[in-house]
Coordinates of C-alpha atoms in Angstrom, one line a residue:
M1 CA 74.6 127.1 112.0
Q2 CA 72.6 128.3 114.9
D3 CA 71.9 125.9 118.3
T4 CA 68.0 126.5 119.7
G5 CA 68.4 125.4 122.4
T6 CA 65.2 123.1 121.2
A7 CA 64.3 119.9 119.7
Q8 CA 61.8 117.9 118.5
T9 CA 60.2 115.3 120.0
R10 CA 59.7 112.0 117.9
S11 CA 56.4 113.0 118.0
G12 CA 57.2 115.8 115.9
Q13 CA 57.0 118.0 118.4
T14 CA 58.9 120.8 119.6
A15 CA 60.7 120.3 122.9
D16 CA 62.4 123.4 125.3
M17 CA 65.3 121.4 126.4
R18 CA 65.2 123.0 129.0
V19 CA 67.4 121.8 132.8
G20 CA 66.9 121.8 136.5
S21 CA 63.9 121.1 137.3
H22 CA 65.0 116.8 136.8
R23 CA 68.3 117.2 138.2
S24 CA 68.2 115.3 142.5
A25 CA 70.5 116.3 144.9
G26 CA 72.9 113.6 145.1
A27 CA 75.7 113.2 142.0
S28 CA 74.3 113.5 138.8
P29 CA 75.4 111.1 136.1
D30 CA 78.1 112.2 134.9
G31 CA 80.0 113.0 138.3
S32 CA 78.7 116.5 138.6
T33 CA 76.2 117.6 141.0
G34 CA 73.4 119.8 141.4
A35 CA 74.0 122.7 143.2
G36 CA 74.5 125.8 140.6
E37 CA 72.2 127.9 138.5
Q38 CA 72.6 125.6 134.9
P39 CA 72.2 127.1 131.7
A40 CA 68.0 127.3 131.3
T41 CA 68.5 125.9 127.2
L42 CA 71.2 122.9 126.7
P43 CA 73.4 124.2 124.4
T44 CA 75.8 122.5 122.5
G45 CA 79.2 122.8 123.7
W46 CA 77.9 122.6 127.6
L47 CA 76.3 119.1 126.8
F48 CA 80.3 118.3 125.2
E49 CA 80.7 119.3 128.3
R50 CA 79.5 116.4 130.0
I51 CA 79.4 114.0 127.8
G52 CA 82.8 114.4 128.1
R53 CA 83.4 114.2 132.0
F54 CA 80.9 111.7 132.5
L55 CA 83.1 109.3 130.1
D56 CA 85.3 110.2 131.9
T57 CA 83.9 109.7 135.4
H58 CA 83.2 105.9 134.3
G59 CA 86.3 105.4 132.8
L60 CA 85.4 105.0 129.4
S61 CA 86.7 105.3 125.7
P62 CA 85.9 107.8 123.7
V63 CA 84.1 106.0 121.0
P64 CA 81.7 105.7 119.4
P65 CA 79.7 103.7 121.2
H66 CA 80.9 105.5 124.0
F67 CA 79.3 108.5 122.6
E68 CA 76.6 107.6 121.7
F69 CA 74.7 106.0 125.2
A70 CA 76.5 109.0 127.3
F71 CA 74.8 111.1 124.7
A72 CA 71.4 108.9 124.8
T73 CA 71.5 109.7 128.9
L74 CA 72.8 112.8 128.9
S75 CA 70.7 114.2 126.3
A76 CA 66.8 112.6 127.2
P77 CA 67.2 111.8 131.1
D78 CA 63.6 111.7 132.0
Q79 CA 63.5 108.6 130.4
P80 CA 64.1 105.4 131.1
L81 CA 67.6 104.9 129.8
G82 CA 68.4 108.5 131.6
K83 CA 66.0 107.1 134.8
A84 CA 68.4 103.9 135.0
V85 CA 71.7 105.0 134.3
A86 CA 70.4 108.1 138.1
K87 CA 69.4 105.4 140.3
L88 CA 73.0 102.8 139.1
T89 CA 75.0 106.2 140.1
E90 CA 74.1 107.8 142.8
Q91 CA 75.7 109.1 145.4
G92 CA 78.2 109.2 142.8
V93 CA 78.6 105.5 141.7
R94 CA 81.0 104.1 139.4
L95 CA 79.4 102.5 136.3
T96 CA 80.3 98.5 135.4
R97 CA 81.0 96.8 132.5
V98 CA 78.2 94.8 133.5
D99 CA 74.9 98.2 134.4
I100 CA 76.1 99.6 130.8
E101 CA 75.6 96.4 128.9
R102 CA 72.3 95.1 131.5
L103 CA 71.0 98.5 130.4
G104 CA 71.9 97.0 126.5
W105 CA 74.3 99.0 125.9
R106 CA 78.5 97.4 124.9
V107 CA 81.4 98.4 126.1
V108 CA 83.6 97.9 123.2
D109 CA 87.4 99.0 122.5
G110 CA 86.8 99.4 118.8
P111 CA 84.6 101.3 116.5
P112 CA 81.6 99.6 115.7
L113 CA 79.1 102.0 116.5
I114 CA 76.3 99.8 117.7
H115 CA 74.3 98.8 120.5
A116 CA 72.0 95.7 121.7
P117 CA 67.9 95.4 121.7
R118 CA 66.2 97.5 125.0
N119 CA 63.1 97.0 126.3
D120 CA 61.0 100.3 127.3
A121 CA 62.8 99.6 131.0
G122 CA 66.1 100.0 128.8
V123 CA 67.1 97.0 129.3
G124 CA 68.2 94.5 126.5
V125 CA 65.9 91.8 125.2
G126 CA 66.4 89.8 122.0
S127 CA 65.4 91.3 120.2
R128 CA 62.5 93.6 120.0
V129 CA 63.1 97.0 119.2
D130 CA 62.5 100.5 121.6
P131 CA 61.3 102.2 119.7
S132 CA 62.3 105.0 121.6
F133 CA 66.1 104.8 120.2
D134 CA 64.7 105.0 116.6
A135 CA 67.8 105.8 114.1
D136 CA 65.1 107.7 111.8
A137 CA 65.4 110.2 114.2
S138 CA 65.3 112.9 111.3
G139 CA 64.4 116.4 113.7
H140 CA 66.9 115.5 116.7
A141 CA 69.3 118.0 115.7
D142 CA 72.2 117.3 118.8
T143 CA 71.2 113.6 117.5
A144 CA 73.2 114.8 114.6
I145 CA 75.9 116.4 116.8
A146 CA 76.5 113.2 118.6
L147 CA 76.9 111.6 114.8
V148 CA 79.4 114.0 114.0
T149 CA 81.9 114.0 117.6
Q150 CA 81.8 110.2 116.7
T151 CA 82.8 110.9 113.4
Q152 CA 86.3 113.3 114.7
Q153 CA 87.2 109.8 117.8
H154 CA 86.8 108.6 114.5
V155 CA 89.4 110.5 112.8
D156 CA 91.5 111.0 115.6
G157 CA 92.5 107.6 115.5
F158 CA 93.2 107.5 112.0
A159 CA 96.0 107.8 111.0
R160 CA 97.0 105.2 113.0
M161 CA 94.4 101.7 111.5
M162 CA 95.8 103.8 108.4
R163 CA 99.4 102.0 109.1
T164 CA 98.3 98.8 110.6
M165 CA 94.7 97.8 109.0
Q166 CA 93.5 98.3 105.5
D167 CA 90.0 96.0 106.5
D168 CA 90.2 98.4 110.1
T169 CA 90.3 101.9 107.6
R170 CA 87.5 100.2 105.1
G171 CA 85.5 99.3 108.1
F172 CA 85.5 102.7 109.2
G173 CA 85.0 104.4 105.4
R174 CA 81.8 102.5 106.0
D175 CA 81.0 103.6 109.4
L176 CA 81.0 107.0 107.5
A177 CA 79.2 106.7 104.9
R178 CA 76.2 105.4 107.2
S179 CA 76.5 108.4 110.1
A180 CA 76.6 110.7 106.7
A181 CA 73.5 108.5 104.8
S182 CA 71.3 109.4 108.6
I183 CA 72.7 112.7 109.4
T184 CA 71.2 113.9 105.7
K185 CA 67.6 113.5 106.4
M186 CA 67.7 116.9 108.8
A187 CA 68.2 119.8 105.9
E188 CA 69.2 122.1 108.5
I189 CA 72.2 120.0 109.3
D190 CA 73.8 120.5 105.5
E191 CA 77.3 122.3 106.3
I192 CA 77.9 118.6 109.1
T193 CA 76.3 116.4 106.2
Q194 CA 79.3 118.8 104.1
I195 CA 82.0 117.9 106.5
T196 CA 81.4 114.6 106.9
S197 CA 81.4 113.8 103.3
T198 CA 84.5 115.5 102.8
M199 CA 86.4 113.2 106.2
I200 CA 84.6 110.6 103.8
A201 CA 86.1 111.2 100.6
R202 CA 90.1 112.2 102.7
I203 CA 89.4 108.4 104.0
H204 CA 89.0 106.9 101.0
D205 CA 92.0 109.4 99.0
S206 CA 94.0 107.1 102.0
E207 CA 92.3 103.8 101.7
V208 CA 93.9 103.9 97.6
R209 CA 96.7 105.2 99.0
L210 CA 97.1 102.4 101.6
A211 CA 96.5 100.4 98.9
V212 CA 99.7 101.9 96.4
A213 CA 101.5 101.5 99.7
T214 CA 100.4 97.5 100.4
A215 CA 101.0 96.6 97.3
E216 CA 104.1 98.4 96.6
V217 CA 105.2 96.5 100.5
D218 CA 104.2 93.8 98.9
A219 CA 106.0 93.7 95.4
L220 CA 109.2 94.6 97.4
R221 CA 108.5 92.0 100.1
A222 CA 109.1 89.4 96.6
K223 CA 111.8 91.2 95.4
L224 CA 113.9 91.0 99.0
A225 CA 112.5 86.9 98.6
E226 CA 114.2 87.3 95.2
A227 CA 117.6 89.1 96.0
R228 CA 117.4 86.6 99.1
D229 CA 117.3 83.4 97.0
I230 CA 120.3 84.7 94.0
A231 CA 122.4 85.5 96.9
R232 CA 121.6 81.6 98.1
R233 CA 122.4 79.8 94.9
D234 CA 125.5 80.0 92.5
V235 CA 125.0 82.1 89.6
L236 CA 126.7 79.3 86.8
T237 CA 124.6 76.7 88.0
G238 CA 121.8 77.5 89.2
L239 CA 122.7 75.5 92.1
P240 CA 122.3 76.3 96.0
N241 CA 125.0 77.8 97.0
R242 CA 127.8 77.3 99.8
R243 CA 125.4 80.0 102.1
A244 CA 122.4 77.7 101.7
F245 CA 123.6 75.0 102.5
E246 CA 125.1 76.2 105.5
E247 CA 122.0 77.8 106.8
A248 CA 120.1 74.4 105.6
L249 CA 122.9 72.2 107.9
A250 CA 121.9 74.5 110.7
E251 CA 118.2 73.1 110.8
R252 CA 117.9 69.7 109.9
G253 CA 117.1 68.9 112.4
T254 CA 113.7 70.3 111.6
H255 CA 113.1 67.4 108.9
G256 CA 113.6 63.5 110.1
G257 CA 116.7 62.4 110.4
P258 CA 118.8 60.0 110.3
H259 CA 120.7 62.9 108.5
C260 CA 124.3 62.6 106.3
L261 CA 126.5 64.1 104.4
A262 CA 128.6 63.7 101.1
V263 CA 131.2 65.2 99.8
C264 CA 131.7 64.7 95.5
D265 CA 133.8 66.5 93.2
I266 CA 135.6 66.4 89.7
D267 CA 138.1 64.4 89.4
R268 CA 141.3 66.5 86.8
F269 CA 138.8 68.5 86.7
K270 CA 141.6 71.3 85.9
R271 CA 142.6 68.8 83.2
V272 CA 140.2 69.8 81.6
N273 CA 140.1 73.4 81.2
D274 CA 143.5 73.3 80.5
L275 CA 143.4 71.0 77.2
H276 CA 139.7 73.6 76.5
G277 CA 139.3 76.5 78.8
H278 CA 137.6 77.7 81.0
A279 CA 134.1 78.0 79.1
V280 CA 134.2 74.2 78.1
G281 CA 135.4 73.7 81.4
D282 CA 131.5 75.6 83.1
R283 CA 129.6 73.7 81.0
V284 CA 130.6 70.5 82.4
L285 CA 130.6 71.6 85.3
T286 CA 126.7 72.5 85.0
A287 CA 125.8 69.3 83.5
I288 CA 127.6 67.0 86.6
G289 CA 125.7 69.9 89.0
Q290 CA 122.4 69.1 87.3
T291 CA 122.7 65.7 87.3
I292 CA 123.8 65.2 90.6
A293 CA 120.6 67.2 91.8
A294 CA 118.8 64.9 89.8
E295 CA 119.6 61.3 90.8
C296 CA 119.8 62.9 94.4
S297 CA 116.1 64.7 94.4
P298 CA 114.8 65.1 96.9
H299 CA 117.4 66.4 99.1
L300 CA 119.3 69.3 99.4
V301 CA 122.3 69.3 96.7
A302 CA 125.0 72.7 97.2
R303 CA 128.4 73.9 94.9
H304 CA 130.3 74.3 97.0
G305 CA 133.0 76.1 95.3
G306 CA 135.3 74.5 92.9
E307 CA 134.7 71.2 90.8
E308 CA 133.4 71.0 94.8
F309 CA 128.6 70.2 95.5
A310 CA 127.9 69.3 98.8
V311 CA 124.3 66.5 99.7
L312 CA 122.5 66.4 103.0
L313 CA 120.3 63.8 103.1
C314 CA 117.5 63.9 105.5
G315 CA 115.9 60.6 107.1
V316 CA 118.7 58.4 104.7
T317 CA 121.0 56.2 106.7
L318 CA 124.5 56.1 105.4
E319 CA 124.3 52.4 104.3
D320 CA 121.6 53.5 101.7
A321 CA 123.7 57.6 100.9
A322 CA 126.6 54.9 99.7
M323 CA 124.2 53.5 98.0
L324 CA 122.4 56.5 96.2
F325 CA 126.1 57.2 95.2
D326 CA 127.3 54.2 93.9
T327 CA 125.1 54.7 91.9
L328 CA 125.3 58.0 91.2
R329 CA 129.2 58.0 90.4
A330 CA 128.5 55.1 87.9
T331 CA 125.8 57.6 85.8
V332 CA 128.5 59.8 85.2
A333 CA 130.6 58.3 84.4
Q334 CA 127.9 56.9 81.0
K335 CA 128.3 60.6 80.4
R336 CA 130.5 61.3 77.4
F337 CA 131.1 65.0 76.6
R338 CA 131.4 67.2 73.5
V339 CA 132.7 70.4 72.8
R340 CA 130.0 71.7 70.9
E341 CA 132.2 74.1 68.8
T342 CA 134.8 71.7 67.1
N343 CA 132.7 68.4 68.0
T344 CA 136.2 66.9 69.8
A345 CA 135.2 64.2 72.5
L346 CA 136.7 64.5 75.8
D347 CA 138.2 62.0 78.2
T348 CA 135.5 60.3 80.1
V349 CA 135.1 63.1 83.5
T350 CA 133.8 61.1 86.9
V351 CA 133.5 61.8 90.2
S352 CA 134.6 60.5 93.5
V353 CA 132.9 61.0 96.9
G354 CA 133.0 60.6 100.3
I355 CA 129.8 60.3 102.7
T356 CA 129.7 60.5 106.7
A357 CA 126.8 60.1 108.6
I358 CA 125.9 63.2 111.2
H359 CA 125.8 62.8 114.6
D360 CA 123.7 64.3 116.5
D361 CA 125.6 65.8 120.0
E362 CA 128.6 66.5 117.0
P363 CA 129.5 70.1 115.4
V364 CA 128.8 70.7 111.5
E365 CA 132.5 71.1 111.2
T366 CA 133.7 67.3 112.3
A367 CA 131.3 66.2 109.8
F368 CA 132.1 67.9 106.6
A369 CA 135.8 67.6 108.6
R370 CA 135.4 64.0 108.3
A371 CA 133.5 63.7 105.0
D372 CA 136.0 65.5 103.8
R373 CA 138.7 63.1 104.1
L374 CA 136.7 60.6 103.0
L375 CA 136.3 62.2 99.6
Y376 CA 140.6 62.1 99.5
A377 CA 140.3 58.9 100.6
A378 CA 138.5 58.1 97.6
K379 CA 141.1 59.6 95.2
D380 CA 144.4 58.8 96.5
Q381 CA 142.4 54.8 95.6
G382 CA 142.0 55.6 92.5
R383 CA 139.6 57.9 92.4
D384 CA 135.7 57.2 90.5
R385 CA 134.6 55.2 93.5
I386 CA 133.4 56.0 97.0
C387 CA 133.8 56.5 100.7
A388 CA 131.7 55.3 103.4
G389 CA 132.7 56.0 106.8

């Protein structure tokens, strides 16, 4: 594609984009001076250099809205916007955010390719759009070049965007699609259209890859949550294990008090294993654990080790906890167990319980040791009973 140095005006006439006649003795909006000869026409590279200097001079980041503002200013210095910017930047004065917004443009950090409506003086007014800034500038080749520049700025930040936000990338693809639709109206810039279409295709592919990666991350997150749950659950009974219980104890402050701790132990459980085998013992252990969990719901019940279960009660007084576990003790004692394979009846299975209140100013280890002592006091008193203190 060859740069002819001319462009179509909005009326369809050819205008020679020469410079020099409109230059003032002071600094131009892009920070350069009027001294010295300039090219007779406006080559693409020279325009890009001026846009780059303009953005740098006025502290504007290289994003599409700023490129569009710079292009509109520098490519038409005799238009209202160009004149307004030239007046504001006399004597090398730098544009401020307020200056740009008063001209009807926006200073942004993201990719939106938009500007506010402007009146004939280049100043934003309500919702009326100045025809001189009509998006259908079908004969303006330099506008297409600016769009490609904007697209390139998107692509430069593409990798970082894809790592952070899939939604932003989708929006990026839609912006490029609109840019492509705009520049395809210009038959003489097929190459630019092809380049932009390629970019859109690449973004689509990246979106697909990111969607797959996101799905994999979600699956991994679910597996990690499952693994975390497994690591905190007793394999035999399905109840939370010691680790889960200790974590709950440490976080009990997030639940309303008072807090009580109970330690339950199956009486003479070793005898069950010795007489009927460990398979039967495991079934008894599981049944007792499920009974404790059901009777104490919604409080946390965990298998703490061996035939011992620990219970954390939140918002329950020691007196109410003692009543709850006395009911539990009676429920367990009423159960009758038989060996599945032989239908042989087991002796009555009972539990002993030690219950204590957890004081706010004491370590949980102290409370647990106290509950453990109360448990063994219950066993010393004949088993099948509770001791609270």
